[in-house]
Every structure is written in structure tokens, then in C-alpha cells.
């Protein structure tokens, strides 16, 4: 009489096992991702109302603000200026980083390359350096008083450019991002190249194609999904730039406390003490990032569908 009961319990355990494995990940997602986002959205629709001098118990109350915080954020010129600065920064970072990543991946995939393992590790190694440490290292290399580059230029009697101010500041910060991110994108593209069938390249060689022609006409089109993936990663990372300008700020007067949108969010929340306005700005940035990523993904899928053979 106990055997059917045991069989039912075993069947029930098999059916519920996947949910048990998913529970830890779902709980972590809820606690550290979904709930903070929901709390930030809640804060964005409220504000602090001060009565009298703001002293004493009950002088400051959280009240409903509606869309006031969003209206103030969207009409704030500092947010627009910070977004334009990040746009100029991204125009340098994304194409240079992905171009170098593709170049190195194609170079490592070539049959003529030597010391492939060492070269792959050397290119990827900067990605393992924390962003703050990388920004500090490059920041001191940019300072005229301690930089060996400025010493060599001074010894040669050549002009010393100020890499921490003006238009060159964009290139200086972009250089840090390119130095640190090229290796990761290279690994993604190189892995896709190594998974391609060798028969395709052998057939192309028999037809008289050179290495350059194989790279341009076969390899790059076949790893297009990886290029799109790395492009999305790079765009999102550019929109969220924070480490480089924040770390370099004490070294120069060319970087303000609201140089990037995320720096403005931090400044509003923890310097200005207006966490509700900062939450509204953060929500706007999240929505803008999502819409931009969605638009780029749809455009990429449409182009891939149109170019696919029928």
C-alpha cells in the first residue's frame, strides 16, 4: 500500500525540483535588483515638504509630487550638458574600441601569428584591472609633473599638451576605456571566429582568396552577431560612465561634479541631499538606455533579416 504513495512523492519531487534550483537566483534578483528599482521609482514620485524652519519632529514630511521631479529633471540644463558630454565621449570610445577588438581578433585568428596564447592574454589583461585603479594609473601618466611622457617631451623641446583639460580630456578618458575594454570585446569576437567551420576558409583558399579577402568577405559577416553584442555592451557601458571622470576629478579642474549623468545623480542624492530628484533622473536614464538599446536591437535585427538569403 505504501508503494503508490512513495511513487507520487517521487513524481512530485521531480516536478518541483526545477523551482527549487531557480529559487536562490529568483530571490537574489528580487532583493538586489527588482526591489531597489521599485523603491527608486517610488521615491521619484515623492518629495520632501518642509514646514516652517524645518526643525523639530514632523517638520519634514514626504508627500506626493506626481511628475514634478521628472519635469525638473528633463528641464535641467545640467542633465542635458552631461548627456552631450557623454555622447562626445562615446563617439570616440565605441568605434575605436570595437575596431581594435575586431582587428586583434582577426589577427589572432590568422594562421601566421606566433605566440597566440601570450598575445591573447596580454590584450585581455587590462580588462582584469579595476576601473578605478586604471583611471588612477592613467591619471598620473597624464599629469605634467609626474608623467614620463611630459618629461620626454620637455627634454626634446616639444610642446606639452594638457591632456586633462579642454577637448583633449575626452580623448584622455576615452583612452582609459579603450585600454580596459578592448580585451573583453576581443575575446568575444575571437571566440566566435574560432567556432566558425574551417571548411569554409579552405574552400575560399582553393578559390584563390587572400587572407584579407577571407577576413573582409567571410569572417566579419559570419561574426556579425558577436559584433552586435559587443556594440550593445559598449553603448550601455558608455552611457553609464562614472569611474573615469570621478577618479580623475581631483586631478583636474576640467571635470565638474555633474560631468556625466551618473555623476549628477550621485551629486543630487548625496551632496545636494535631494534623493527624490536623483531617483527621477536615474529612472529617466534607465528608460533612455532601454529605449536606445531596444531601437538599436530592432534596427540590427531588421538589417539581418533583410540581408539573409531567401
Coordinates of N, CA and C in Angstrom, one line a residue, residues 6-125:
X6 N 4.7 6.4 -2.3 CA 6.1 6.8 -2.5 C 6.4 7.3 -3.9
X7 N 5.7 6.6 -4.8 CA 5.8 7.0 -6.2 C 5.3 8.4 -6.5
X8 N 4.2 8.7 -5.9 CA 3.6 10.0 -6.0 C 4.5 11.1 -5.4
X9 N 5.1 10.8 -4.3 CA 6.0 11.7 -3.7 C 7.2 11.9 -4.6
X10 N 7.7 10.9 -5.2 CA 8.9 11.0 -6.0 C 8.6 11.8 -7.3
X11 N 7.4 11.6 -7.8 CA 7.0 12.4 -9.0 C 6.8 13.8 -8.7
X12 N 6.2 14.1 -7.5 CA 6.1 15.5 -7.1 C 7.4 16.2 -6.9
X13 N 8.4 15.4 -6.3 CA 9.7 16.0 -6.1 C 10.4 16.3 -7.4
X14 N 10.2 15.4 -8.4 CA 10.8 15.7 -9.7 C 10.2 16.9 -10.4
X15 N 8.9 17.1 -10.2 CA 8.3 18.3 -10.8 C 8.7 19.6 -10.2
X16 N 8.9 19.6 -8.9 CA 9.2 20.8 -8.1 C 10.7 21.1 -8.1
X17 N 11.5 20.1 -8.5 CA 13.0 20.3 -8.4 C 13.5 21.6 -9.1
X18 N 13.0 21.8 -10.4 CA 13.5 23.0 -11.1 C 13.2 24.3 -10.4
X19 N 12.0 24.4 -9.7 CA 11.7 25.6 -9.0 C 12.6 25.8 -7.7
X20 N 13.0 24.6 -7.2 CA 14.0 24.7 -6.0 C 15.3 25.3 -6.5
X21 N 15.8 24.8 -7.7 CA 17.0 25.3 -8.2 C 16.9 26.8 -8.6
X22 N 15.8 27.2 -9.1 CA 15.6 28.6 -9.5 C 15.4 29.6 -8.3
X23 N 14.9 29.1 -7.2 CA 14.6 29.9 -6.1 C 15.7 30.8 -5.6
X24 N 17.0 30.3 -5.4 CA 18.0 31.3 -5.0 C 18.3 32.4 -5.9
X25 N 18.3 32.1 -7.2 CA 18.5 33.2 -8.2 C 17.4 34.2 -8.2
X26 N 16.1 33.6 -8.1 CA 15.0 34.5 -8.2 C 14.9 35.4 -6.9
X27 N 15.3 34.8 -5.8 CA 15.3 35.6 -4.5 C 16.4 36.7 -4.6
X28 N 17.6 36.4 -5.1 CA 18.6 37.4 -5.2 C 18.2 38.5 -6.2
X29 N 17.6 38.1 -7.3 CA 17.1 39.1 -8.3 C 16.0 40.0 -7.7
X30 N 15.2 39.4 -6.9 CA 14.1 40.2 -6.3 C 14.7 41.2 -5.2
X31 N 15.6 40.7 -4.4 CA 16.1 41.5 -3.3 C 17.1 42.6 -3.7
X32 N 17.9 42.3 -4.7 CA 19.0 43.2 -5.0 C 18.8 43.9 -6.4
X33 N 17.7 43.6 -7.1 CA 17.5 44.2 -8.4 C 16.1 44.8 -8.5
X34 N 15.1 43.9 -8.4 CA 13.7 44.4 -8.6 C 13.3 45.3 -7.5
X35 N 13.5 45.0 -6.2 CA 13.1 45.9 -5.1 C 13.8 47.2 -5.1
X36 N 15.1 47.3 -5.3 CA 15.7 48.6 -5.4 C 15.2 49.5 -6.5
X37 N 14.9 48.8 -7.7 CA 14.3 49.6 -8.8 C 12.9 50.1 -8.4
X38 N 12.1 49.3 -7.8 CA 10.8 49.7 -7.4 C 10.8 50.8 -6.4
X39 N 11.8 50.7 -5.4 CA 11.9 51.8 -4.4 C 12.4 53.1 -5.0
X40 N 13.3 53.0 -6.0 CA 13.7 54.2 -6.7 C 12.5 54.9 -7.5
X41 N 11.7 54.1 -8.1 CA 10.5 54.6 -8.8 C 9.6 55.2 -7.8
X42 N 9.4 54.6 -6.7 CA 8.5 55.2 -5.6 C 9.1 56.6 -5.2
X43 N 10.4 56.6 -4.9 CA 11.0 57.9 -4.4 C 10.8 59.0 -5.5
X44 N 10.9 58.6 -6.8 CA 10.8 59.6 -7.8 C 9.5 60.3 -7.9
X45 N 8.4 59.7 -7.3 CA 7.1 60.4 -7.3 C 6.8 61.1 -6.0
X46 N 7.8 61.2 -5.2 CA 7.6 61.9 -3.9 C 8.6 63.1 -3.8
X47 N 8.4 63.9 -2.8 CA 9.3 65.0 -2.4 C 9.2 65.3 -0.9
X48 N 10.1 66.0 -0.4 CA 10.1 66.4 1.0 C 9.5 67.8 1.1
X49 N 8.5 67.9 1.9 CA 7.8 69.1 2.2 C 8.2 69.6 3.6
X50 N 8.8 70.8 3.6 CA 9.3 71.4 4.9 C 8.3 72.4 5.4
X51 N 8.0 72.3 6.7 CA 7.1 73.3 7.4 C 7.9 74.2 8.3
X52 N 7.7 75.5 8.1 CA 8.4 76.4 9.0 C 9.9 76.4 8.7
X53 N 10.7 76.4 9.8 CA 12.1 76.3 9.7 C 12.7 74.9 9.4
X54 N 11.8 74.0 9.4 CA 12.3 72.6 9.2 C 12.9 72.0 10.4
X55 N 12.6 72.5 11.6 CA 13.2 72.0 12.8 C 12.1 71.3 13.6
X56 N 12.5 70.3 14.4 CA 11.6 69.6 15.2 C 10.9 68.4 14.5
X57 N 10.2 67.6 15.3 CA 9.6 66.4 14.8 C 8.4 66.8 13.9
X58 N 8.3 66.2 12.8 CA 7.2 66.4 11.8 C 7.4 67.6 11.0
X59 N 8.5 68.3 11.0 CA 8.7 69.5 10.2 C 9.0 69.1 8.8
X60 N 9.5 67.9 8.6 CA 9.8 67.5 7.2 C 9.0 66.2 6.9
X61 N 8.2 66.2 5.9 CA 7.3 65.1 5.6 C 7.5 64.8 4.1
X62 N 7.4 63.5 3.8 CA 7.4 63.0 2.4 C 6.0 63.1 1.9
X63 N 5.8 63.8 0.8 CA 4.5 64.0 0.2 C 4.5 63.6 -1.3
X64 N 3.4 63.4 -1.9 CA 3.3 63.0 -3.3 C 3.6 64.2 -4.1
X65 N 4.5 64.0 -5.1 CA 5.0 65.1 -6.0 C 4.5 64.9 -7.5
X66 N 3.9 63.7 -7.8 CA 3.5 63.5 -9.2 C 4.7 63.5 -10.1
X67 N 4.6 64.2 -11.2 CA 5.6 64.3 -12.2 C 6.5 65.5 -12.0
X68 N 6.5 66.2 -10.9 CA 7.3 67.4 -10.7 C 8.8 67.1 -10.8
X69 N 9.2 65.9 -10.2 CA 10.7 65.6 -10.2 C 11.1 65.3 -11.6
X70 N 10.2 64.6 -12.4 CA 10.6 64.3 -13.8 C 10.6 65.6 -14.6
X71 N 9.7 66.5 -14.4 CA 9.7 67.7 -15.2 C 10.9 68.6 -14.9
X72 N 11.3 68.6 -13.6 CA 12.5 69.3 -13.2 C 13.8 68.7 -13.8
X73 N 13.8 67.4 -13.8 CA 15.0 66.7 -14.4 C 15.1 66.9 -15.9
X74 N 14.0 66.8 -16.6 CA 14.0 67.0 -18.0 C 14.3 68.4 -18.5
X75 N 14.0 69.4 -17.6 CA 14.3 70.8 -18.0 C 15.6 71.3 -17.3
X76 N 16.3 70.4 -16.7 CA 17.6 70.8 -16.1 C 18.7 70.9 -17.1
X77 N 19.3 72.1 -17.4 CA 20.3 72.1 -18.4 C 21.5 71.3 -18.1
X78 N 21.8 71.1 -16.8 CA 23.0 70.3 -16.4 C 22.9 68.9 -16.9
X79 N 21.7 68.3 -16.8 CA 21.5 67.0 -17.3 C 21.7 66.9 -18.8
X80 N 21.2 67.9 -19.5 CA 21.4 67.9 -21.0 C 22.9 68.1 -21.3
X81 N 23.6 68.9 -20.6 CA 25.0 69.1 -20.9 C 25.8 67.9 -20.6
X82 N 25.5 67.2 -19.5 CA 26.2 66.0 -19.1 C 25.9 64.9 -20.2
X83 N 24.7 64.8 -20.7 CA 24.4 63.8 -21.7 C 25.2 64.1 -23.0
X84 N 25.3 65.4 -23.4 CA 26.1 65.7 -24.5 C 27.6 65.4 -24.4
X85 N 28.1 65.6 -23.2 CA 29.5 65.2 -22.9 C 29.7 63.7 -23.0
X86 N 28.8 63.0 -22.5 CA 28.9 61.5 -22.6 C 28.7 61.1 -24.1
X87 N 27.9 61.8 -24.9 CA 27.8 61.5 -26.3 C 29.1 61.7 -27.0
X88 N 29.7 62.8 -26.7 CA 31.0 63.1 -27.4 C 32.1 62.0 -26.9
X89 N 32.0 61.6 -25.7 CA 32.9 60.6 -25.2 C 32.6 59.3 -25.8
X90 N 31.4 58.9 -26.0 CA 31.0 57.7 -26.7 C 31.4 57.6 -28.1
X91 N 31.3 58.8 -28.8 CA 31.7 58.8 -30.2 C 33.2 58.4 -30.4
X92 N 34.0 58.6 -29.4 CA 35.4 58.2 -29.5 C 35.5 56.8 -29.1
X93 N 34.9 56.4 -27.9 CA 35.2 55.1 -27.3 C 34.7 54.0 -28.2
X94 N 33.4 54.0 -28.5 CA 32.8 52.8 -29.1 C 33.4 52.4 -30.5
X95 N 33.6 53.3 -31.5 CA 34.2 52.8 -32.7 C 35.7 52.4 -32.5
X96 N 36.4 53.2 -31.7 CA 37.8 52.8 -31.6 C 38.0 51.5 -30.9
X97 N 37.3 51.3 -29.8 CA 37.4 50.1 -29.0 C 37.0 48.8 -29.8
X98 N 35.8 48.9 -30.5 CA 35.4 47.8 -31.3 C 36.2 47.6 -32.5
X99 N 36.8 48.6 -33.1 CA 37.7 48.5 -34.2 C 38.9 47.8 -33.8
X100 N 39.5 48.1 -32.7 CA 40.7 47.5 -32.2 C 40.4 46.0 -31.8
X101 N 39.3 45.8 -31.2 CA 38.9 44.4 -30.8 C 38.8 43.5 -32.0
X102 N 38.1 44.0 -33.0 CA 38.0 43.2 -34.3 C 39.3 43.0 -34.9
X103 N 40.1 44.0 -35.0 CA 41.5 43.9 -35.6 C 42.3 42.8 -34.8
X104 N 42.3 42.9 -33.5 CA 43.1 41.9 -32.7 C 42.6 40.5 -32.9
X105 N 41.2 40.4 -32.9 CA 40.6 39.1 -33.0 C 41.0 38.5 -34.4
X106 N 40.9 39.2 -35.4 CA 41.2 38.7 -36.8 C 42.7 38.4 -36.8
X107 N 43.5 39.2 -36.2 CA 45.0 39.0 -36.2 C 45.3 37.7 -35.5
X108 N 44.7 37.5 -34.3 CA 45.0 36.2 -33.6 C 44.4 35.0 -34.2
X109 N 43.4 35.2 -35.1 CA 42.8 34.0 -35.8 C 43.6 33.7 -37.0
X110 N 44.5 34.5 -37.4 CA 45.3 34.2 -38.6 C 46.3 33.1 -38.3
X111 N 46.6 32.3 -39.3 CA 47.5 31.1 -39.2 C 48.9 31.5 -39.1
X112 N 49.3 32.7 -39.5 CA 50.7 33.2 -39.5 C 51.1 33.8 -38.1
X113 N 50.2 34.0 -37.2 CA 50.5 34.7 -36.0 C 51.3 33.7 -35.1
X114 N 52.2 34.3 -34.3 CA 53.0 33.5 -33.4 C 52.7 33.9 -32.0
X115 N 53.0 33.1 -31.0 CA 52.8 33.3 -29.6 C 51.3 33.8 -29.4
X116 N 50.4 33.0 -29.9 CA 49.0 33.4 -29.9 C 48.5 33.5 -28.4
X117 N 48.8 32.5 -27.6 CA 48.3 32.5 -26.2 C 48.8 33.7 -25.4
X118 N 50.1 34.0 -25.6 CA 50.7 35.1 -24.9 C 50.0 36.4 -25.4
X119 N 49.8 36.6 -26.7 CA 49.2 37.8 -27.2 C 47.8 38.0 -26.7
X120 N 47.1 36.8 -26.7 CA 45.7 36.9 -26.2 C 45.6 37.3 -24.8
X121 N 46.5 36.8 -24.0 CA 46.5 37.1 -22.5 C 46.9 38.6 -22.3
X122 N 47.9 39.0 -23.1 CA 48.4 40.4 -23.0 C 47.3 41.4 -23.4
X123 N 46.5 41.1 -24.4 CA 45.5 42.0 -24.8 C 44.3 42.0 -23.8
X124 N 44.0 40.9 -23.2 CA 42.9 40.8 -22.3 C 43.3 41.3 -20.9
X125 N 44.5 41.3 -20.5 CA 44.9 41.6 -19.2 C 44.5 42.9 -18.7

